[in-house]
Coordinates of C-alpha atoms in Angstrom, one line a residue:
Chain A
D269 CA 0.8 2.4 20.3
G270 CA 1.5 4.3 17.0
G271 CA -0.4 3.4 13.9
I272 CA -3.6 4.1 12.0
T273 CA -6.8 3.9 12.9
Q274 CA -9.6 4.0 9.9
S275 CA -12.7 3.6 11.8
P276 CA -15.2 1.6 10.5
K277 CA -13.9 -1.4 9.8
Y278 CA -18.0 -2.2 7.6
L279 CA -19.9 0.3 6.0
F280 CA -23.1 0.3 3.9
R281 CA -24.3 3.0 2.0
K282 CA -27.8 4.0 0.7
E283 CA -28.4 4.6 -3.1
G284 CA -28.2 8.6 -3.4
Q285 CA -26.3 9.0 0.2
N286 CA -22.7 10.4 0.8
V287 CA -20.4 9.0 3.6
T288 CA -17.5 9.6 5.3
L289 CA -14.4 7.3 6.2
S290 CA -12.7 8.0 9.2
C291 CA -8.1 8.2 8.8
E292 CA -6.5 8.8 11.9
Q293 CA -2.9 9.0 12.1
N294 CA -0.3 9.7 15.8
L295 CA 2.8 8.4 14.0
N296 CA 3.2 13.2 13.1
H297 CA 3.0 11.9 9.7
D298 CA 3.3 14.4 7.3
A299 CA 1.7 13.3 4.5
M300 CA -1.4 11.2 4.1
Y301 CA -3.4 8.6 1.4
W302 CA -6.1 7.1 0.1
Y303 CA -6.8 4.2 -1.6
R304 CA -8.9 2.4 -3.0
Q305 CA -8.6 -2.1 -3.8
D306 CA -10.8 -4.7 -6.0
P307 CA -11.1 -7.8 -5.2
G308 CA -8.3 -9.7 -6.2
Q309 CA -7.0 -6.5 -7.7
G310 CA -3.7 -4.2 -6.1
L311 CA -5.0 -0.7 -4.2
R312 CA -5.0 2.5 -6.4
L313 CA -5.2 6.3 -5.3
I314 CA -7.6 8.0 -5.1
Y315 CA -6.2 11.4 -3.0
Y316 CA -3.1 12.4 -1.7
S317 CA -1.9 15.3 0.9
Q318 CA 1.6 16.0 1.9
I319 CA 0.5 19.2 4.4
V320 CA -2.1 20.5 6.4
N321 CA -4.3 22.5 3.9
D322 CA -3.3 20.4 1.0
F323 CA -4.5 17.3 -1.2
Q324 CA -4.2 16.6 -4.3
K325 CA -6.2 14.2 -6.6
G326 CA -4.9 10.7 -7.2
D327 CA -5.7 8.5 -9.8
I328 CA -9.3 7.9 -9.4
A329 CA -10.9 10.7 -7.9
E330 CA -14.0 11.5 -9.3
G331 CA -17.0 10.8 -7.6
Y332 CA -14.5 11.7 -3.8
S333 CA -14.0 14.4 -1.3
V334 CA -11.1 14.8 1.3
S335 CA -10.3 17.1 3.0
R336 CA -7.1 17.5 5.5
E337 CA -7.9 20.2 8.8
K338 CA -5.3 19.1 11.1
K339 CA -1.9 16.1 10.5
E340 CA -3.4 13.7 12.3
S341 CA -6.6 13.7 10.3
F342 CA -6.9 12.9 6.5
P343 CA -11.2 12.4 6.2
L344 CA -13.1 10.4 3.2
T345 CA -15.6 10.8 2.0
V346 CA -18.0 9.4 -0.8
T347 CA -19.9 11.3 -2.4
S348 CA -23.7 9.8 -4.1
A349 CA -21.8 10.7 -7.7
Q350 CA -19.4 7.8 -6.6
K351 CA -21.3 4.9 -8.8
N352 CA -19.5 2.0 -7.2
P353 CA -18.4 2.8 -4.4
T354 CA -18.7 -0.8 -3.3
A355 CA -14.6 -1.4 -1.7
F356 CA -12.2 -1.8 0.4
Y357 CA -11.1 2.0 1.5
L358 CA -7.1 1.8 2.9
C359 CA -5.6 5.1 4.3
A360 CA -2.3 5.5 4.8
S361 CA 0.3 8.0 5.7
S362 CA 4.7 8.7 5.6
D363 CA 7.1 11.1 6.2
R364 CA 6.7 13.9 3.9
T365 CA 7.8 12.7 0.3
G366 CA 9.8 15.6 -2.1
G367 CA 13.4 15.2 -3.6
V368 CA 15.1 13.1 -6.2
V369 CA 15.3 9.9 -3.5
A370 CA 12.3 8.2 -2.6
K371 CA 12.7 6.8 -0.3
N372 CA 9.6 7.7 2.0
I373 CA 7.8 4.3 3.9
Q374 CA 3.8 4.0 3.9
Y375 CA 1.7 3.1 6.3
F376 CA -1.1 1.2 6.6
G377 CA -4.1 1.8 8.8
A378 CA -6.1 -1.8 8.7
G379 CA -9.0 -0.7 6.2
T380 CA -12.8 0.4 6.0
R381 CA -15.1 -2.3 3.7
L382 CA -17.7 -0.3 2.0
S383 CA -20.9 -1.9 0.8
V384 CA -24.6 -0.3 -0.6
L385 CA -27.2 -1.4 0.2
Chain B
D136 CA 0.5 1.4 -14.4
A137 CA 3.3 -1.8 -12.3
K138 CA 6.6 -1.0 -12.8
T139 CA 7.3 -5.0 -12.0
T140 CA 6.6 -8.2 -13.1
Q141 CA 6.3 -11.2 -10.0
P142 CA 4.8 -15.0 -10.8
P143 CA 1.0 -14.8 -9.8
S144 CA 1.6 -18.0 -6.7
M145 CA 3.7 -19.6 -5.2
D146 CA 4.5 -22.2 -2.8
C147 CA 6.7 -23.3 -0.2
A148 CA 6.9 -26.0 2.6
E149 CA 7.0 -24.5 6.0
G150 CA 10.6 -23.9 7.6
R151 CA 11.9 -23.8 4.2
A152 CA 13.3 -20.6 2.4
A153 CA 10.7 -18.4 0.1
N154 CA 11.9 -17.3 -2.3
L155 CA 9.9 -14.3 -3.6
P156 CA 12.0 -13.4 -7.7
C157 CA 10.1 -9.5 -8.8
N158 CA 11.7 -7.8 -12.6
H159 CA 10.9 -4.4 -13.1
S160 CA 13.5 -4.7 -15.8
T161 CA 12.5 -0.3 -16.6
I162 CA 13.8 0.6 -13.4
S163 CA 16.1 4.5 -13.2
G164 CA 18.2 5.3 -11.3
N165 CA 17.2 7.3 -8.4
E166 CA 14.0 4.8 -7.7
Y167 CA 13.8 2.1 -5.1
V168 CA 12.0 -1.5 -5.0
Y169 CA 10.1 -1.8 -2.2
W170 CA 7.7 -4.7 -0.2
Y171 CA 4.4 -4.7 1.1
R172 CA 2.8 -7.8 1.7
Q173 CA -1.2 -8.3 2.1
I174 CA -3.0 -10.8 4.6
H175 CA -6.4 -11.6 3.1
S176 CA -8.5 -8.6 4.2
Q177 CA -5.6 -6.8 6.0
G178 CA -3.6 -3.3 5.4
P179 CA -0.4 -4.0 3.5
Q180 CA 2.2 -4.7 5.7
Y181 CA 5.4 -2.9 4.5
I182 CA 8.3 -5.6 4.6
I183 CA 11.6 -4.3 3.5
H184 CA 13.5 -1.6 0.9
G185 CA 16.9 -1.0 -1.0
L186 CA 18.6 1.6 -4.1
K187 CA 20.7 -1.0 -4.8
N188 CA 22.4 -3.0 -2.1
N189 CA 21.6 -5.7 -0.3
E190 CA 18.8 -5.1 2.6
T191 CA 17.8 -7.5 5.7
N192 CA 16.2 -6.5 8.2
E193 CA 14.3 -8.9 10.9
M194 CA 11.3 -9.8 8.5
A195 CA 13.1 -10.6 5.1
S196 CA 16.1 -10.3 2.5
L197 CA 16.2 -8.4 0.2
I198 CA 18.9 -9.5 -2.6
I199 CA 19.4 -6.9 -6.3
T200 CA 20.6 -8.2 -9.1
E201 CA 23.6 -6.1 -9.8
D202 CA 22.2 -4.9 -12.5
R203 CA 18.7 -3.2 -10.7
K204 CA 16.8 -5.1 -13.1
S205 CA 15.5 -7.7 -11.2
S206 CA 15.0 -8.9 -6.9
T207 CA 14.1 -11.7 -4.8
L208 CA 12.8 -11.0 -1.6
I209 CA 13.7 -13.9 1.0
L210 CA 11.6 -14.9 3.4
P211 CA 14.4 -17.4 5.8
H212 CA 12.0 -19.5 7.1
A213 CA 8.9 -19.6 6.1
T214 CA 6.1 -20.3 8.5
L215 CA 1.8 -20.4 8.1
R216 CA 1.3 -16.7 8.9
D217 CA 3.7 -15.8 6.1
T218 CA 0.5 -17.0 4.1
A219 CA -0.2 -13.5 2.2
V220 CA 0.7 -11.6 -1.1
Y221 CA 2.8 -10.3 -1.9
Y222 CA 3.9 -6.5 -3.4
C223 CA 7.0 -6.1 -4.9
I224 CA 6.8 -1.9 -6.0
V225 CA 9.7 0.2 -7.7
R226 CA 8.3 4.2 -6.1
D227 CA 10.6 7.2 -7.9
G228 CA 10.0 10.2 -6.3
G229 CA 6.6 10.9 -6.6
N230 CA 3.7 10.3 -4.1
K231 CA 2.0 7.3 -4.6
L232 CA 2.9 3.7 -4.1
V233 CA 1.6 1.1 -8.0
F234 CA 0.5 -1.7 -7.1
G235 CA 0.6 -4.5 -9.4
A236 CA -1.5 -8.2 -8.9
G237 CA 1.4 -9.8 -6.6
T238 CA 2.5 -12.9 -5.8
I239 CA -0.2 -15.1 -3.5
L240 CA 2.5 -17.0 -1.6
R241 CA 0.9 -20.4 0.3
V242 CA 3.4 -21.9 2.7
K243 CA 2.0 -25.2 3.5
S244 CA 2.5 -27.4 6.9

């Protein structure tokens, strides 16, 4: 099946620890995204990547890092600098964005729920 | 900030049409309207999108007013499985989807 796979589904972080969330897609999409969702709120963009070996900060990038070494993979690291990491993290992908007309559809994974011990 | 305004919640009887409104009075000519929904603790699911014409797919219909300042998502025969948060999003050529608080749709038997 084509889609976006996020792992693990649940993750626990200790104080001072870095943790990495996995996101893999087999849709052959160029662009990938990471969002954070807090309870009762909408999604906020952390980082996005339009092409391999390139990525840009979103609205709330502080305390997070990403890499894009392969087209199908876009892992997110939650560093110890992120003081409030407890949230639901969502990965998405789309065909490459660009041009004036925006009609690229983003497809989402099932999410990773991160909690602090 | 989200460019859309939606009612916080709505109820719908099972089997009836669910009509979810969205205001986007500041929309510009090249901005599409997207609808997603999110069932509790799952990732958002794409439903439909449109620019100026009405659109229909296997999930829903999207009606956009002629001035494009508002739209309505129609689920023609709502089922209990359609209970979710529905997000209306106006997207320009940028790379992010700006999600507001959405509308909680409760389908009741």
